[in-house]
Amino acid sequence: MEKLIITGKTPLKGEVTISGAKNAAVAILPATLLINGVCTIENLPNISDVKLYCNILETLGAKIEWKSEHEITIDTRNITSNKAPLETTRKFRASYYLIGSLLGRCKAAQVGIPGGCNLGNRPIDQHIKGFESLGAVVEVENGNINAKAKKLVGNSIYMDVVSVGATINVILASVLAEGITTIDNAAKEPHIVDLANFLNTMGADIRGAGTDVIKIRGVKELKGNATYSIVPDQIEAGTFMCAAIATKGDIVIKNCITKHLESITAKIEELGGNVDANGDHLRVWYTKRPTKVNIKTLPYPGFPTDLQPQMGVVLSTAQGTSIINESIWESRFQYTAELNKMGAHITAQGKTAIFEGVDSLLGAPVTATDLRAGAALIIAGIAAKGQTEVYNLSHIDRGYENIEEKFRKLGAKIQRVDE
Ligand code: EPZ
């Protein structure tokens, strides 16, 4: 096992280049199963969830050639299996996209129940409702989700809750279905738009991605024979925006889509930070102690839940008392107990946390409880006085490419060592 040793109080200064979006990559990779052909994917993030997905696709018969650490050519003409075992699918959440893509391609899928960050209850009832609306029979037994259909026929589906995963899974299952599928109350995240753009590049007919009504006109086949570049990671960019303010620094974030960062930009300016957005890059810099603000996480374009822990670090040393209301997940405040070990004064109760700002955090040994909490603890260690050790790095490596390298280039004193 490894850990990070961080020596703070270091203002982060300089430039960082954002990698391709994890949550787009883990949807686009399984989507290749729908293609009876070859395609090339560029700007893949070099993270463990991507490597895991490529291994899974190869066990299903895909042929993958790595052109570089960020680019693959993938041949999915010969899919030899529609089964993905539990011991693999339980390693991450996005494995459940194998259901929609294998159902779409093979009309049958047997996929182990997904794992993923422990954020509380993570049901998949809307995914199942979508598959059944298209004519599939879905059973959950012995830890597997079994879905099969004589044929898939387009239908209208109204999502009871705005769900990124369910919206993506219904798109995957309906691309090769007969007729038109309409998803109402669809999620609008940038990674959903990226998936739709990828599939349309490969021959699909999807309109309205990025709005709350998405229409998919089923096509006979996806030919592929095209190249697609993954969208820059909105959450990684937002992570560095929070880091600039929490460490009293000045960071230029390159290769990002500033439109995707409007809610974080607004919140950082509201608390007294400075943001200069300019096309595909933006500069974030600290000039004075942040003032208290309240945050409510919401589906896109609201404030993203995946930036809630990182913003929590900023609020832990802000002037006054701030409140975060986490409306998406039942249990996404586990990181606050770790920040309290570093001298923060945070009271978390259910979906609400109260941050009484302190002057400074103090280094301490802390443990990452999920991917974004891990990133938040790294930021806290860089901002804190003294030495911090961050454990459970496997969570962080799932979603951030070379994270300590990127922070080190900004001036952080950070080392990865064996425990
Ligand atoms: C995706 O998870 C992301 N993961 C999460 O990011 C992110 O926090 C979440 O979307 C919200 O943006 C990936 O993209 C791999 P949801 P997902 O379905 O799809 C409820 C990260 O850090 N719901 O949008 O699992 C659910 O309980 C990860 O990168 C149902 O009730 O999230 C939640 O309250 C962590 N029934 C809400 O909807 C369902 O069938 C939103 O969940 C599905 C979801």
XYZ file of C-alpha atoms and ligand atoms in Angstrom:
463
model
C 0.000 0.000 0.000
C 1.198 3.534 -0.720
C 0.619 6.864 0.975
C 1.258 10.513 0.150
C 3.448 12.631 2.444
C 2.680 16.340 2.066
C 4.441 19.258 3.738
C 2.262 22.367 3.817
C 1.661 25.534 3.895
C 2.449 25.992 0.171
C 0.614 28.383 -2.171
C 0.164 26.570 -5.499
C 1.363 28.651 -8.428
C 1.780 27.945 -12.140
C -0.009 26.083 -14.931
C -1.789 22.723 -15.004
C -3.204 20.888 -18.052
C -6.465 19.009 -17.549
C -6.805 15.376 -18.695
C -9.752 13.765 -20.469
C -12.888 13.320 -18.366
C -13.081 10.105 -16.305
C -16.891 10.053 -16.346
C -16.952 10.477 -20.131
C -14.252 7.824 -20.705
C -16.025 5.183 -18.583
C -19.180 5.687 -20.671
C -17.498 5.893 -24.100
C -15.368 2.766 -23.622
C -18.368 0.424 -23.059
C -20.200 2.286 -25.848
C -17.624 0.899 -28.310
C -19.339 -2.495 -27.850
C -22.203 -1.075 -29.950
C -19.860 -0.569 -32.931
C -19.439 -3.308 -35.534
C -16.135 -1.848 -36.647
C -12.963 -0.099 -35.535
C -12.615 3.321 -33.907
C -9.916 5.483 -32.363
C -10.309 7.274 -29.028
C -7.959 10.146 -28.099
C -7.412 12.122 -24.874
C -8.213 9.124 -22.658
C -7.182 9.884 -19.053
C -4.393 7.583 -17.802
C -6.330 6.340 -14.733
C -7.075 2.917 -13.276
C -10.801 2.951 -14.190
C -9.825 3.326 -17.883
C -7.254 0.519 -17.697
C -9.809 -1.692 -15.931
C -12.411 -1.011 -18.614
C -9.952 -1.796 -21.423
C -9.184 -5.145 -19.756
C -12.901 -5.932 -19.487
C -13.503 -5.062 -23.159
C -10.652 -7.358 -24.222
C -12.161 -10.244 -22.235
C -15.386 -9.634 -24.179
C -13.555 -10.014 -27.496
C -12.506 -6.446 -28.318
C -9.035 -5.939 -29.814
C -7.294 -2.885 -28.349
C -4.109 -1.281 -29.644
C -2.493 1.451 -27.477
C -1.150 4.175 -29.816
C 0.028 6.208 -26.789
C -0.845 6.361 -23.060
C -3.856 8.525 -24.026
C -4.964 6.982 -27.342
C -6.346 3.583 -28.368
C -7.673 1.956 -31.487
C -10.388 -0.539 -30.618
C -11.853 -3.234 -32.866
C -15.251 -4.470 -31.653
C -16.314 -6.446 -34.716
C -16.001 -9.744 -32.893
C -17.705 -9.695 -29.475
C -17.366 -13.192 -28.007
C -19.191 -12.813 -24.671
C -21.975 -10.821 -23.018
C -20.957 -11.666 -19.463
C -18.948 -9.549 -17.021
C -18.137 -11.205 -13.685
C -18.947 -9.707 -10.283
C -15.312 -9.794 -9.123
C -14.548 -7.264 -11.861
C -17.729 -5.164 -11.955
C -17.702 -4.652 -8.172
C -14.451 -2.644 -8.510
C -16.172 0.442 -9.844
C -19.537 2.036 -10.493
C -19.399 2.561 -14.255
C -19.283 -1.187 -14.927
C -23.058 -0.994 -15.099
C -22.773 0.632 -18.551
C -21.911 -2.886 -19.788
C -25.592 -3.767 -19.299
C -26.858 -1.080 -21.688
C -24.150 -1.660 -24.290
C -24.244 -5.490 -24.269
C -28.041 -5.436 -24.268
C -27.934 -3.026 -27.216
C -25.408 -5.102 -29.182
C -26.215 -8.712 -28.151
C -29.799 -8.355 -26.846
C -28.543 -10.072 -23.670
C -26.226 -9.153 -20.802
C -25.123 -10.772 -17.553
C -23.222 -8.178 -15.521
C -22.164 -8.305 -11.869
C -23.658 -5.674 -9.577
C -21.501 -2.497 -9.718
C -19.308 -1.193 -6.896
C -18.018 2.381 -6.688
C -17.500 5.117 -4.140
C -19.362 4.599 -0.856
C -21.735 7.574 -0.993
C -24.696 5.882 0.644
C -27.548 4.114 -1.146
C -26.938 3.950 -4.923
C -30.016 2.263 -6.459
C -30.325 1.342 -10.149
C -34.117 1.243 -10.390
C -34.178 3.913 -13.112
C -31.703 1.956 -15.217
C -33.919 -1.147 -14.960
C -37.059 0.877 -15.672
C -35.384 2.173 -18.853
C -34.316 -1.275 -20.058
C -37.788 -2.697 -19.391
C -39.401 0.208 -21.275
C -37.406 -0.885 -24.325
C -38.742 -4.451 -24.037
C -36.016 -6.128 -21.986
C -36.624 -8.575 -19.126
C -34.299 -7.727 -16.221
C -33.616 -9.959 -13.206
C -31.156 -9.423 -10.345
C -29.955 -12.704 -8.845
C -26.780 -14.143 -7.284
C -25.071 -10.752 -7.523
C -25.691 -10.471 -11.267
C -27.964 -8.271 -13.307
C -29.412 -10.380 -16.149
C -31.056 -8.455 -18.990
C -32.361 -9.931 -22.228
C -34.738 -8.981 -25.016
C -36.085 -10.658 -28.167
C -35.855 -7.201 -29.685
C -35.474 -3.657 -28.353
C -38.167 -1.176 -29.408
C -37.940 2.576 -28.828
C -40.211 4.065 -26.148
C -40.761 7.209 -24.063
C -39.165 7.108 -20.619
C -39.649 9.713 -17.897
C -36.862 9.539 -15.308
C -38.227 9.713 -11.729
C -34.908 11.256 -10.642
C -32.249 13.046 -12.691
C -29.672 10.271 -13.052
C -26.406 10.447 -15.008
C -25.998 6.668 -15.022
C -29.559 5.833 -15.976
C -29.593 8.460 -18.754
C -26.363 7.015 -20.177
C -27.530 3.401 -19.858
C -30.797 4.093 -21.689
C -28.906 5.885 -24.480
C -26.616 2.837 -24.822
C -29.515 0.377 -24.893
C -31.593 2.390 -27.396
C -29.005 3.374 -30.060
C -29.587 0.110 -32.034
C -33.247 -0.351 -30.990
C -36.118 -0.149 -33.506
C -37.797 3.281 -33.602
C -37.449 6.382 -31.440
C -36.648 6.552 -27.725
C -37.331 9.736 -25.769
C -35.751 10.285 -22.356
C -37.555 12.972 -20.343
C -36.039 14.517 -17.185
C -32.652 13.406 -18.533
C -29.364 14.362 -16.866
C -27.433 17.123 -18.686
C -23.829 16.602 -17.513
C -20.996 17.319 -19.985
C -20.094 13.616 -20.069
C -23.568 12.788 -21.390
C -23.083 15.264 -24.251
C -19.650 13.741 -24.883
C -21.093 10.209 -25.091
C -23.805 11.376 -27.523
C -21.209 13.172 -29.664
C -19.043 10.031 -29.688
C -21.938 7.759 -30.696
C -23.144 10.196 -33.381
C -19.587 10.311 -34.762
C -19.781 6.521 -35.040
C -23.150 6.565 -36.853
C -25.850 6.945 -34.192
C -28.718 9.464 -34.277
C -29.012 11.158 -30.851
C -30.436 14.666 -30.414
C -30.939 16.865 -27.379
C -28.059 15.616 -25.208
C -27.316 18.372 -22.706
C -31.014 19.223 -22.390
C -33.582 17.398 -20.256
C -35.190 15.758 -23.324
C -32.991 13.405 -25.369
C -34.268 11.693 -28.530
C -32.527 8.591 -29.892
C -33.562 7.334 -33.327
C -32.505 3.671 -33.528
C -30.117 2.770 -36.386
C -29.292 -0.643 -37.852
C -25.562 -0.574 -37.182
C -22.727 1.662 -35.988
C -19.871 1.428 -38.464
C -17.277 3.312 -36.479
C -14.229 4.021 -38.716
C -13.820 7.384 -36.974
C -11.731 9.099 -34.312
C -13.068 10.814 -31.208
C -11.339 12.936 -28.547
C -12.657 12.790 -24.946
C -13.866 16.079 -23.425
C -11.621 17.725 -20.754
C -12.524 16.751 -17.181
C -14.843 19.359 -15.618
C -14.306 17.900 -12.137
C -10.511 17.777 -12.370
C -10.520 21.421 -13.509
C -12.825 22.364 -10.628
C -10.552 20.491 -8.219
C -7.622 22.726 -9.186
C -9.834 25.836 -8.963
C -10.613 24.966 -5.328
C -6.925 24.170 -4.726
C -5.879 27.650 -5.933
C -8.104 29.339 -3.340
C -7.571 26.862 -0.469
C -3.757 27.189 -0.731
C -3.777 31.010 -1.330
C -2.278 30.412 -4.768
C -2.590 31.426 -8.398
C -3.183 28.699 -11.014
C -3.765 28.803 -14.779
C -5.888 25.778 -15.712
C -5.318 24.817 -19.353
C -7.352 22.556 -21.694
C -10.696 23.037 -19.945
C -14.158 24.092 -21.138
C -14.949 27.227 -19.130
C -18.691 26.858 -19.888
C -18.695 23.627 -17.822
C -17.192 25.519 -14.859
C -19.725 28.346 -14.542
C -21.262 27.166 -11.238
C -17.830 26.752 -9.583
C -16.645 30.076 -11.018
C -19.717 31.856 -9.614
C -19.231 30.300 -6.150
C -15.498 31.104 -6.030
C -16.171 34.732 -7.003
C -18.998 34.904 -4.430
C -16.585 33.880 -1.631
C -13.989 36.442 -2.744
C -11.749 34.494 -5.115
C -10.747 35.737 -8.580
C -11.429 33.926 -11.872
C -10.488 35.032 -15.381
C -12.076 32.645 -17.893
C -10.662 32.798 -21.416
C -11.706 30.193 -24.022
C -9.999 26.890 -23.241
C -8.217 28.040 -20.084
C -8.900 30.001 -16.953
C -6.864 31.615 -14.195
C -7.922 31.343 -10.541
C -6.124 33.337 -7.876
C -6.397 34.255 -4.159
C -6.204 37.830 -2.917
C -8.011 37.691 0.444
C -9.454 35.241 2.989
C -12.677 33.698 1.617
C -15.922 34.845 3.191
C -18.632 32.369 4.195
C -20.965 31.030 1.497
C -23.700 28.392 1.328
C -23.635 25.613 -1.265
C -26.341 23.226 -2.469
C -25.200 20.443 -4.778
C -27.483 19.857 -7.765
C -27.470 18.063 -11.130
C -25.714 19.993 -13.931
C -25.665 22.952 -14.445
C -25.955 23.283 -10.642
C -22.964 23.017 -8.303
C -21.560 19.499 -8.850
C -21.622 17.017 -5.971
C -18.221 15.795 -7.217
C -16.687 19.125 -6.193
C -18.385 19.290 -2.787
C -15.466 17.858 -0.749
C -12.919 20.053 -2.520
C -15.019 23.177 -1.802
C -15.396 21.936 1.775
C -11.637 22.442 2.211
C -11.996 26.067 1.089
C -14.886 26.674 3.519
C -13.041 25.052 6.455
C -10.746 28.118 6.651
C -13.188 30.754 5.332
C -14.334 33.729 7.431
C -17.539 32.858 9.325
C -19.888 29.874 9.175
C -20.786 28.214 5.845
C -23.327 25.499 5.096
C -23.202 22.767 2.444
C -26.386 20.922 1.533
C -25.602 17.683 -0.339
C -28.784 16.957 -2.269
C -27.498 14.061 -4.422
C -25.852 11.542 -2.060
C -26.862 10.313 1.400
C -23.342 10.025 2.735
C -20.839 12.347 1.127
C -19.519 14.107 4.244
C -17.209 11.336 5.499
C -14.242 13.524 4.535
C -15.273 16.139 7.141
C -14.198 13.813 9.980
C -10.757 13.700 8.341
C -10.624 17.505 8.024
C -11.585 17.801 11.707
C -8.460 15.735 12.495
C -6.604 18.623 10.796
C -8.205 21.225 13.079
C -11.323 22.075 11.068
C -14.624 22.726 12.898
C -17.223 20.923 10.785
C -20.500 19.420 11.974
C -22.027 16.996 9.456
C -25.547 15.653 9.954
C -27.247 13.673 7.135
C -27.237 15.793 4.006
C -26.077 19.009 5.703
C -22.670 20.103 6.996
C -21.852 23.299 8.928
C -18.332 24.729 8.486
C -17.126 27.138 11.189
C -14.061 28.653 9.518
C -10.731 28.332 11.395
C -7.545 30.348 10.744
C -5.514 27.407 9.436
C -5.544 23.628 9.125
C -2.776 21.578 10.794
C -1.147 18.553 9.136
C -2.271 15.078 10.306
C -2.580 11.464 9.040
C -5.873 11.197 7.121
C -7.640 8.568 5.025
C -9.402 9.006 1.682
C -12.936 7.618 1.916
C -13.706 8.070 -1.793
C -12.223 9.538 -4.957
C -13.150 13.202 -4.486
C -12.615 13.106 -0.712
C -9.072 11.936 -1.492
C -8.467 14.915 -3.756
C -9.862 17.215 -1.054
C -7.470 15.796 1.570
C -4.489 16.400 -0.730
C -5.550 20.039 -1.106
C -5.990 20.268 2.682
C -2.490 18.845 3.229
C -0.939 21.412 0.889
C -2.863 24.239 2.605
C -2.163 23.045 6.184
C 0.772 23.907 8.458
C 3.071 20.903 8.924
C 3.033 17.354 7.571
C 0.002 15.406 6.325
C -0.106 11.736 5.315
C -2.932 10.642 2.996
C -3.844 6.933 2.941
C -6.100 4.829 0.627
C -4.637 6.236 -2.586
C -6.355 3.603 -4.751
C -9.532 5.711 -4.564
C -7.658 8.734 -5.922
C -5.822 6.845 -8.673
C -9.175 5.694 -10.079
C -10.003 9.208 -11.243
C -6.956 11.505 -11.269
C -4.027 11.062 -13.660
C -0.594 11.599 -12.033
C -2.181 13.754 -9.356
C 0.907 14.234 -7.193
C 2.966 15.110 -10.286
C 0.462 17.793 -11.283
C 0.449 19.267 -7.762
C 4.269 19.040 -7.507
C 4.610 21.057 -10.727
C 2.532 23.752 -8.997
C 4.983 23.861 -6.098
C 3.498 21.300 -3.701
C 5.921 19.366 -1.464
C 4.347 15.957 -2.031
C 5.794 12.451 -2.238
C 4.212 9.026 -2.832
C 5.894 6.382 -0.659
C 5.244 2.785 0.302
C 3.424 2.549 3.624
C -22.424 9.622 -11.631
O -22.811 8.625 -10.697
C -20.951 9.863 -11.387
N -20.210 8.627 -11.640
C -20.720 10.325 -9.950
O -19.339 10.699 -9.856
C -21.552 11.575 -9.672
O -21.452 11.895 -8.301
C -23.019 11.348 -10.054
O -23.122 10.861 -11.396
C -23.822 12.645 -9.966
O -23.274 13.596 -10.851
C -19.919 8.312 -12.923
O -20.256 9.037 -13.853
C -19.144 7.045 -13.131
P -26.704 9.335 -10.584
P -24.265 7.899 -10.878
O -27.352 8.144 -11.185
O -24.594 7.801 -12.306
C -30.304 8.492 -7.580
C -17.128 10.638 -9.170
O -16.632 11.107 -8.137
N -30.617 7.335 -8.449
O -26.691 10.620 -11.341
O -24.233 6.668 -10.039
C -29.004 8.308 -6.827
O -29.203 7.569 -5.630
C -18.450 9.903 -9.068
O -16.659 10.752 -10.327
C -31.768 6.600 -8.209
O -32.513 6.883 -7.269
O -25.201 8.977 -10.182
C -28.588 9.734 -6.554
O -29.266 10.219 -5.414
C -18.910 9.713 -7.645
N -32.057 5.539 -9.026
C -29.095 10.492 -7.790
O -30.078 9.645 -8.394
C -31.251 5.189 -10.076
O -31.581 4.238 -10.798
C -28.027 10.789 -8.831
O -27.354 9.583 -9.129
C -30.082 5.952 -10.312
C -29.791 7.014 -9.485
